[in-house]
Tab-separated table of C-alpha atoms in Angstrom:
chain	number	residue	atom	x	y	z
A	1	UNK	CA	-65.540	-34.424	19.336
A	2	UNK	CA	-68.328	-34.605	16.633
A	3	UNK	CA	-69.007	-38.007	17.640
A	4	UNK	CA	-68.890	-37.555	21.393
A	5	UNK	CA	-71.099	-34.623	20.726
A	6	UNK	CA	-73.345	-37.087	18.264
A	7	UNK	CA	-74.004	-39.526	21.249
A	8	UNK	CA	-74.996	-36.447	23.750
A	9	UNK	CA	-77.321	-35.202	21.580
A	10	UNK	CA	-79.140	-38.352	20.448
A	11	UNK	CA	-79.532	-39.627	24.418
A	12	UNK	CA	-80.390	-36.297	25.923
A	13	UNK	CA	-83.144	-34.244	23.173
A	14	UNK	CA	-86.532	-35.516	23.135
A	15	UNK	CA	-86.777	-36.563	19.190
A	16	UNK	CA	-83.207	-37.005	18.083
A	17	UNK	CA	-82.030	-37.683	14.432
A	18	UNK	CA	-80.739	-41.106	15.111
A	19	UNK	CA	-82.538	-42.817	18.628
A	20	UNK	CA	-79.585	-44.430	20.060
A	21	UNK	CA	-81.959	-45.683	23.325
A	22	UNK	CA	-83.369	-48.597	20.611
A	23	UNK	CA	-79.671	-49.872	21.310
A	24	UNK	CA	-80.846	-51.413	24.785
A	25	UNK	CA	-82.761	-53.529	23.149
A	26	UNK	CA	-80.691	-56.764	22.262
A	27	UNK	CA	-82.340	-57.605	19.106
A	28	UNK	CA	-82.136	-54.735	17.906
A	29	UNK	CA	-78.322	-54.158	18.759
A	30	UNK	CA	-77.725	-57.247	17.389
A	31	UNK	CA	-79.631	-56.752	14.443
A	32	UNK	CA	-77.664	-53.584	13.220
A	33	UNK	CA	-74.325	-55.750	13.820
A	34	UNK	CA	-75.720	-58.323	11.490
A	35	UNK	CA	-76.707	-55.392	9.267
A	36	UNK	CA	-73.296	-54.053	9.580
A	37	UNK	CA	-71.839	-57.415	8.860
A	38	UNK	CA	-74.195	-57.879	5.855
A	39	UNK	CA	-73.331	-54.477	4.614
A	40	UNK	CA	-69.552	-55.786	4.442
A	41	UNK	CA	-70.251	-58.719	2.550
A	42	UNK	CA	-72.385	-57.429	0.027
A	43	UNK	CA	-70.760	-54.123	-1.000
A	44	UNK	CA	-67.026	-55.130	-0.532
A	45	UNK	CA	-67.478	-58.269	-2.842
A	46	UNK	CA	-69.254	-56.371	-5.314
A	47	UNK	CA	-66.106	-54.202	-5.198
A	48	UNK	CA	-63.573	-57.152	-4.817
A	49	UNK	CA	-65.099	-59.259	-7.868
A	50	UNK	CA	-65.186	-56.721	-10.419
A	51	UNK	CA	-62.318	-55.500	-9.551
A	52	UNK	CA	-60.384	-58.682	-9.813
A	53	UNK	CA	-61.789	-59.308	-13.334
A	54	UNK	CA	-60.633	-56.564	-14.511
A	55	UNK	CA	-57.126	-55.847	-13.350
A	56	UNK	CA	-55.751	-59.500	-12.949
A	57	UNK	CA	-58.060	-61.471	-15.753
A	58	UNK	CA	-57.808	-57.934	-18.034
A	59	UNK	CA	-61.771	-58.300	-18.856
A	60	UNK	CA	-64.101	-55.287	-20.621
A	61	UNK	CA	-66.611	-53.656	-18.841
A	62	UNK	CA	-69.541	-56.462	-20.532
A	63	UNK	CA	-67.319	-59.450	-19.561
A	64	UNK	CA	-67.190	-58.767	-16.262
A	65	UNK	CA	-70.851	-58.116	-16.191
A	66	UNK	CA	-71.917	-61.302	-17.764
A	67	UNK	CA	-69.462	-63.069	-14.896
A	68	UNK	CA	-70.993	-61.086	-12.207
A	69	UNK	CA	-74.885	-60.961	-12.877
A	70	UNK	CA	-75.052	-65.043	-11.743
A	71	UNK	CA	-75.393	-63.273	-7.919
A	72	UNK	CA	-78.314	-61.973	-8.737
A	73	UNK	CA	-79.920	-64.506	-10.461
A	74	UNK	CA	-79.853	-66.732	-8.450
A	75	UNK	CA	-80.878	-64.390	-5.253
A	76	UNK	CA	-83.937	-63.943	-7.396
A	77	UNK	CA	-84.427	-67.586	-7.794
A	78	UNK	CA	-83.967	-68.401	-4.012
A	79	UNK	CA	-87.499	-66.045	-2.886
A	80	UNK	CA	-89.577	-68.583	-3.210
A	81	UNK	CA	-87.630	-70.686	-1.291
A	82	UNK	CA	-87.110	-68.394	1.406
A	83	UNK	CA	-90.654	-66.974	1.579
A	84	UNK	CA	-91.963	-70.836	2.238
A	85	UNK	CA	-89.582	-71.959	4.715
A	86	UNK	CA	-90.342	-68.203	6.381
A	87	UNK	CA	-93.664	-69.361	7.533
A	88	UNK	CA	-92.420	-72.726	8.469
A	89	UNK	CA	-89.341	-72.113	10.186
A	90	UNK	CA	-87.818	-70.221	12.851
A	91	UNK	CA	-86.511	-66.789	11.597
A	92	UNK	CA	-83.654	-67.223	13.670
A	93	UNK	CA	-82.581	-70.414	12.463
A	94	UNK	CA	-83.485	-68.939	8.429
A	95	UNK	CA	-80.872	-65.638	9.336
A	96	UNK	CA	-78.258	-68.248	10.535
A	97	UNK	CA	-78.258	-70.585	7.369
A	98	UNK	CA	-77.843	-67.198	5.609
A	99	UNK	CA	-74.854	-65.525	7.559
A	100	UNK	CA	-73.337	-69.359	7.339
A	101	UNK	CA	-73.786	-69.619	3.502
A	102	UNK	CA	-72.925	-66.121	2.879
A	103	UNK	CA	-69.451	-67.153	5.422
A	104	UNK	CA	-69.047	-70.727	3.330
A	105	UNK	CA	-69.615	-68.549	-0.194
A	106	UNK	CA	-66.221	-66.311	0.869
A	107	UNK	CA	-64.151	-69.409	1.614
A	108	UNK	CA	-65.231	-70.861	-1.661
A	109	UNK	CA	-63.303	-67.675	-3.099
A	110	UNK	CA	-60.295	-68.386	-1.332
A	111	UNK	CA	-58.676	-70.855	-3.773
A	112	UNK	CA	-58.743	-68.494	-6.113
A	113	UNK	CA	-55.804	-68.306	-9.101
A	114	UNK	CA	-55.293	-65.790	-12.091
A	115	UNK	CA	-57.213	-68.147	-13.616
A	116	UNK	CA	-60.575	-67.601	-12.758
A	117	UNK	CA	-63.092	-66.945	-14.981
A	118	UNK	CA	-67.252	-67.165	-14.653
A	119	UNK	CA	-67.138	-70.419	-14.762
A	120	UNK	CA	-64.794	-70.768	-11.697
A	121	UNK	CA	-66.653	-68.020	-9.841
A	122	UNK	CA	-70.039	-69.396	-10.917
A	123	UNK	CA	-70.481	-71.207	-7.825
A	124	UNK	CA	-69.259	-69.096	-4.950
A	125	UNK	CA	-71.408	-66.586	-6.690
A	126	UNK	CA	-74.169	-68.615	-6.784
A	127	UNK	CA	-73.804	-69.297	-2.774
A	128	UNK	CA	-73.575	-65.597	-2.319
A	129	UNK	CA	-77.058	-64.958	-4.443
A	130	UNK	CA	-78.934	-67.281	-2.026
A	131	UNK	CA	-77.056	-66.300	1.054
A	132	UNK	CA	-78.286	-62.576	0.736
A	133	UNK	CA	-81.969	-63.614	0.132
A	134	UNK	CA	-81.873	-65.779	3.520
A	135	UNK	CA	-79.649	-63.153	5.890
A	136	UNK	CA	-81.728	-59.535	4.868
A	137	UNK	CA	-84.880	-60.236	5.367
A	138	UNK	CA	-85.088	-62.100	8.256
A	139	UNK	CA	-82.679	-59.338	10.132
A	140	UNK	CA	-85.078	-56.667	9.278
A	141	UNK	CA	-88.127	-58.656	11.134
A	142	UNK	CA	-85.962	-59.719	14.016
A	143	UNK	CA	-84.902	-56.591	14.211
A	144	UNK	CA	-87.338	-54.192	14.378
A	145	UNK	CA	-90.272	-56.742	15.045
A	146	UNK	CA	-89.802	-56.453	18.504
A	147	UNK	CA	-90.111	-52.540	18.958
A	148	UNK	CA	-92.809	-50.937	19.766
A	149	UNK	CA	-94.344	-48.103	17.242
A	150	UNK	CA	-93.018	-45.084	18.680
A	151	UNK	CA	-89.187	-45.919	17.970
A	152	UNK	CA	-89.827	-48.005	14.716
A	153	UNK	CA	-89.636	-45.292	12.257
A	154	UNK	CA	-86.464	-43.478	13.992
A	155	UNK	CA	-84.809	-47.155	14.397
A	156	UNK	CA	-85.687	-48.231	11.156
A	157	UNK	CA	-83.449	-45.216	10.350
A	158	UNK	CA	-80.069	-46.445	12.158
A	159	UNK	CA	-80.880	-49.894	11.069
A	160	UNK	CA	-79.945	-48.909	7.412
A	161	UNK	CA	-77.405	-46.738	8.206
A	162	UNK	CA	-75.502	-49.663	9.831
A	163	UNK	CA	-75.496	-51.390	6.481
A	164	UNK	CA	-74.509	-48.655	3.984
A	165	UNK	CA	-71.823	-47.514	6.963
A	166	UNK	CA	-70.478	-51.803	6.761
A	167	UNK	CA	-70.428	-51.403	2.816
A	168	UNK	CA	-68.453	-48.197	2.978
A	169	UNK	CA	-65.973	-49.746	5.804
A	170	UNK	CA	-66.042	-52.191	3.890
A	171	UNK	CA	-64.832	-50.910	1.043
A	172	UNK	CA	-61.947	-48.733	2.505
A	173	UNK	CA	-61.223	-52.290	4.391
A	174	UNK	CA	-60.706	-54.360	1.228
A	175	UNK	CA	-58.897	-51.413	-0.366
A	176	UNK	CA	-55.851	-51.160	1.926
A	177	UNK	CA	-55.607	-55.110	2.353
A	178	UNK	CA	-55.185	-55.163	-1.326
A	179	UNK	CA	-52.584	-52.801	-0.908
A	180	UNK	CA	-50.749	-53.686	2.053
A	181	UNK	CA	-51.027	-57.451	1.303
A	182	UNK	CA	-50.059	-57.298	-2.142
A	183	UNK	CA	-46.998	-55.505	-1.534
A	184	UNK	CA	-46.350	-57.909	1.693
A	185	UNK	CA	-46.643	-60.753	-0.590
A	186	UNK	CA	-44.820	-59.798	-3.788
A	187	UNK	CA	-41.589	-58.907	-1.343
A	188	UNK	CA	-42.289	-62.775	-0.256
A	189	UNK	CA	-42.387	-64.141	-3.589
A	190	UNK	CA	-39.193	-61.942	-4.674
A	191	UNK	CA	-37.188	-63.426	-1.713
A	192	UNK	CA	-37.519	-66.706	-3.251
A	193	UNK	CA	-36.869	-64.932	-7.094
A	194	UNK	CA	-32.446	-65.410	-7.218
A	195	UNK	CA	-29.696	-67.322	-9.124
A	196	UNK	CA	-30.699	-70.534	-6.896
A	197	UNK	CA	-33.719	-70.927	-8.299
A	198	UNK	CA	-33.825	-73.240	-11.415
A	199	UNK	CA	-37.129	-72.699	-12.413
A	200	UNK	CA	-36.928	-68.652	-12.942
A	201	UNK	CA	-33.611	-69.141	-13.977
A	202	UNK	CA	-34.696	-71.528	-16.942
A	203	UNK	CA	-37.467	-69.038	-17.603
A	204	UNK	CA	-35.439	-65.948	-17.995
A	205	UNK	CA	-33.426	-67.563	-20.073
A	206	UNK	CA	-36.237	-68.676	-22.452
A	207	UNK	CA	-37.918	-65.137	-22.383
A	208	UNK	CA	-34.701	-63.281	-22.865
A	209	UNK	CA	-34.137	-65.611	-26.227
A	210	UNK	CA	-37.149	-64.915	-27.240
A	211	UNK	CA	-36.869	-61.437	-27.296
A	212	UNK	CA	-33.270	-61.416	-28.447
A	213	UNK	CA	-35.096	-62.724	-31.876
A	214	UNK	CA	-37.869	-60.114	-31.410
A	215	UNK	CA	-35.498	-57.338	-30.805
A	216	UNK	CA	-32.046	-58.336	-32.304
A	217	UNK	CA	-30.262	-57.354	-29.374
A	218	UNK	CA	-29.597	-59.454	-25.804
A	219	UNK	CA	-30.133	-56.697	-23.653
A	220	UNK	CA	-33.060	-55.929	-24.626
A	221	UNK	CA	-34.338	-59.889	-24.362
A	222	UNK	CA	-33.146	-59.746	-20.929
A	223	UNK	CA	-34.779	-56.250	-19.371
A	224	UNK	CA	-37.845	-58.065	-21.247
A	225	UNK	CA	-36.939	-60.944	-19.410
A	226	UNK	CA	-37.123	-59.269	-15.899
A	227	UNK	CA	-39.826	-57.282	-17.218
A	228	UNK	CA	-42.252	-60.151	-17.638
A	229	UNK	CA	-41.017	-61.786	-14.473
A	230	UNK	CA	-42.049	-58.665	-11.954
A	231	UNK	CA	-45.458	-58.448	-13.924
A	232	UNK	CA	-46.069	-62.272	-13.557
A	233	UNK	CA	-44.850	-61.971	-9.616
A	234	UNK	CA	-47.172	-58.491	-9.497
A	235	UNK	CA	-49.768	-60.836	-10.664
A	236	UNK	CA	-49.631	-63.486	-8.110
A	237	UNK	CA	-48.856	-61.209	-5.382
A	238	UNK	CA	-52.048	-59.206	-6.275
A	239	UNK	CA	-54.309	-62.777	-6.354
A	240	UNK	CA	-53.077	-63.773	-3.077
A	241	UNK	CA	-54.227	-60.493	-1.573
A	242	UNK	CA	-57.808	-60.707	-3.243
A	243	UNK	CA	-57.613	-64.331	-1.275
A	244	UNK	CA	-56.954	-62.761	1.928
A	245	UNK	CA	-59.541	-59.813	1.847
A	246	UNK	CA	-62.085	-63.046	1.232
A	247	UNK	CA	-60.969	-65.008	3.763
A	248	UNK	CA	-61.511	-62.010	6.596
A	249	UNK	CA	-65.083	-61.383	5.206
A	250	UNK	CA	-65.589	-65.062	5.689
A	251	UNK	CA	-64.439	-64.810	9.411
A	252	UNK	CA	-66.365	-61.853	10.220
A	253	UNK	CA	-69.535	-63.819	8.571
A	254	UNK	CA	-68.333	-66.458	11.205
A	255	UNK	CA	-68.907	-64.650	13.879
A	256	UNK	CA	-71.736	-63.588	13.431
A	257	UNK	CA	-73.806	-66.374	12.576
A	258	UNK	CA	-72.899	-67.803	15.927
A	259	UNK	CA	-74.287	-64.410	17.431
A	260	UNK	CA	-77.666	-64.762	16.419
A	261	UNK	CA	-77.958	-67.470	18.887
A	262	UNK	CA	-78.322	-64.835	21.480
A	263	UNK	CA	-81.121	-63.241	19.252
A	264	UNK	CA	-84.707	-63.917	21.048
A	265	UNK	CA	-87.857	-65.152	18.528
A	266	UNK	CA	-90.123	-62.037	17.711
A	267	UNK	CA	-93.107	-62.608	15.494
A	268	UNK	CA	-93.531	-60.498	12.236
A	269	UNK	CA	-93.811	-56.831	12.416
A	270	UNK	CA	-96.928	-54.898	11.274
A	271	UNK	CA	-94.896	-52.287	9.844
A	272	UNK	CA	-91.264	-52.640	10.220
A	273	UNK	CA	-90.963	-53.979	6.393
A	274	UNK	CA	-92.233	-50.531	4.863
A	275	UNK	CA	-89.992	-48.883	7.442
A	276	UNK	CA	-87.051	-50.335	6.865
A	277	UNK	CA	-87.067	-49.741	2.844
């Protein structure tokens, strides 16, 4: 009801809150997609990274800020870059290299193991720095570029929204696929856990003597032993999630950059860069 009553109010009063009638524009509707979409990438992997670091690789608070900061370095670094080619080269084709990169910098997180450190994430992170720099900008002028003064200000307005509301779906997105998926996977990993298979066999039996010298007494070796095998199946089953929630970022980042295709060339706003911040 709220958001029925939203939509009634913002297409019937005079100077609504949120102007929904910028929507028949198709840049513009396109452009809060792809600031949706951005909004996704950018706030769910600064949740999903973190995260990872410091529930499956057990790093402090500084460790997994030295392994994280490379994103932003190297968005930093990419400006220049970005503000040359800007005058050179077709916006639209600048907003599709970035959607693709940020797309290709999520699949380069896929293979990821318990392994990972910053040196194994210092590459897809680097992709993702220089992806952001090329895909933000570029939406904002193809966005509200095209409309004229008198909804720019109110536009500008839904055109953010769209982002923080993609980082906070986002969010709640990646959440429940680490959930769901890690509990889908570590039930698929524990079918193939029984007396048939040699491998965890051989490794209880190696953990469980272990402990028996630890402790002095067999039992306890062996609850050890299962102990240390549901934490190290937890473990995978948890780092094939955190693959998955990547992969469907990448796809959505798919999509989109073959959207902006229907995107029409605008020439750079007078105002619509103050606006938007």
């Amino acid at each position: 009801m709220a958001g029925v009553g939203f939509v009634w109010r913002s297409l019937t009063f005079a100077n609504p809150v949120v102007d929904l009638t910028a929507l028949k524009s198709r840049n513009f509707a396109l452009g809060c997609f792809f600031s949706f979409i951005t909004g996704v990438g950018i706030f769910a992997t600064i949740y999903l990274t973190p995260l990872f670091l410091g529930r499956v690789r057990g790093f402090s608070a500084l460790q997994i800020g030295a392994a994280v900061f490379t994103t932003g370095v190297f968005q930093i670094l990419a400006i220049p870059f970005y503000a040359f080619c800007a005058k050179r080269i077709d916006l639209r084709w600048l907003l599709m290299f970035g959607l693709g990169l940020f797309g290709l910098s999520m699949w380069a997180f896929t293979p990821i193991t318990h392994d990972w450190s910053w040196r194994e994430l210092l590459f897809p992170q680097a992709l993702r720095g220089v992806a952001q720099q090329f895909a933000v900008p570029p939406t904002v002028t193809l966005t509200l570029g095209g409309l004229p003064p008198t909804k720019l200000k109110l536009a500008s307005g839904l055109f953010n929204l769209m982002r923080n509301l993609g980082g906070a779906i986002g969010i709640a997105a990646c959440g429940t696929i680490l959930n769901d998926r890690t509990n889908l996977h570590f039930l698929c990993l524990a079918e193939h856990l029984n007396a048939t298979n040699a491998a965890m066999v051989e490794r209880l039996r190696a953990v469980a003597a272990r402990g028996d010298l630890v402790f002095g007494n067999p039992a306890q070796g062996q609850a050890g032993a299962l102990k240390d095998l549901w934490s190290l199946t937890y473990r995978e089953a948890q780092v094939m999630a955190y693959a998955d929630a990547f992969t469907l970022i990448g796809l959505c980042f798919a999509v989109a950059t073959a959207m902006v295709l229907l995107m029409r060339r605008v020439g750079p706003p007078k105002s619509a860069r103050a606006e938007a911040h």
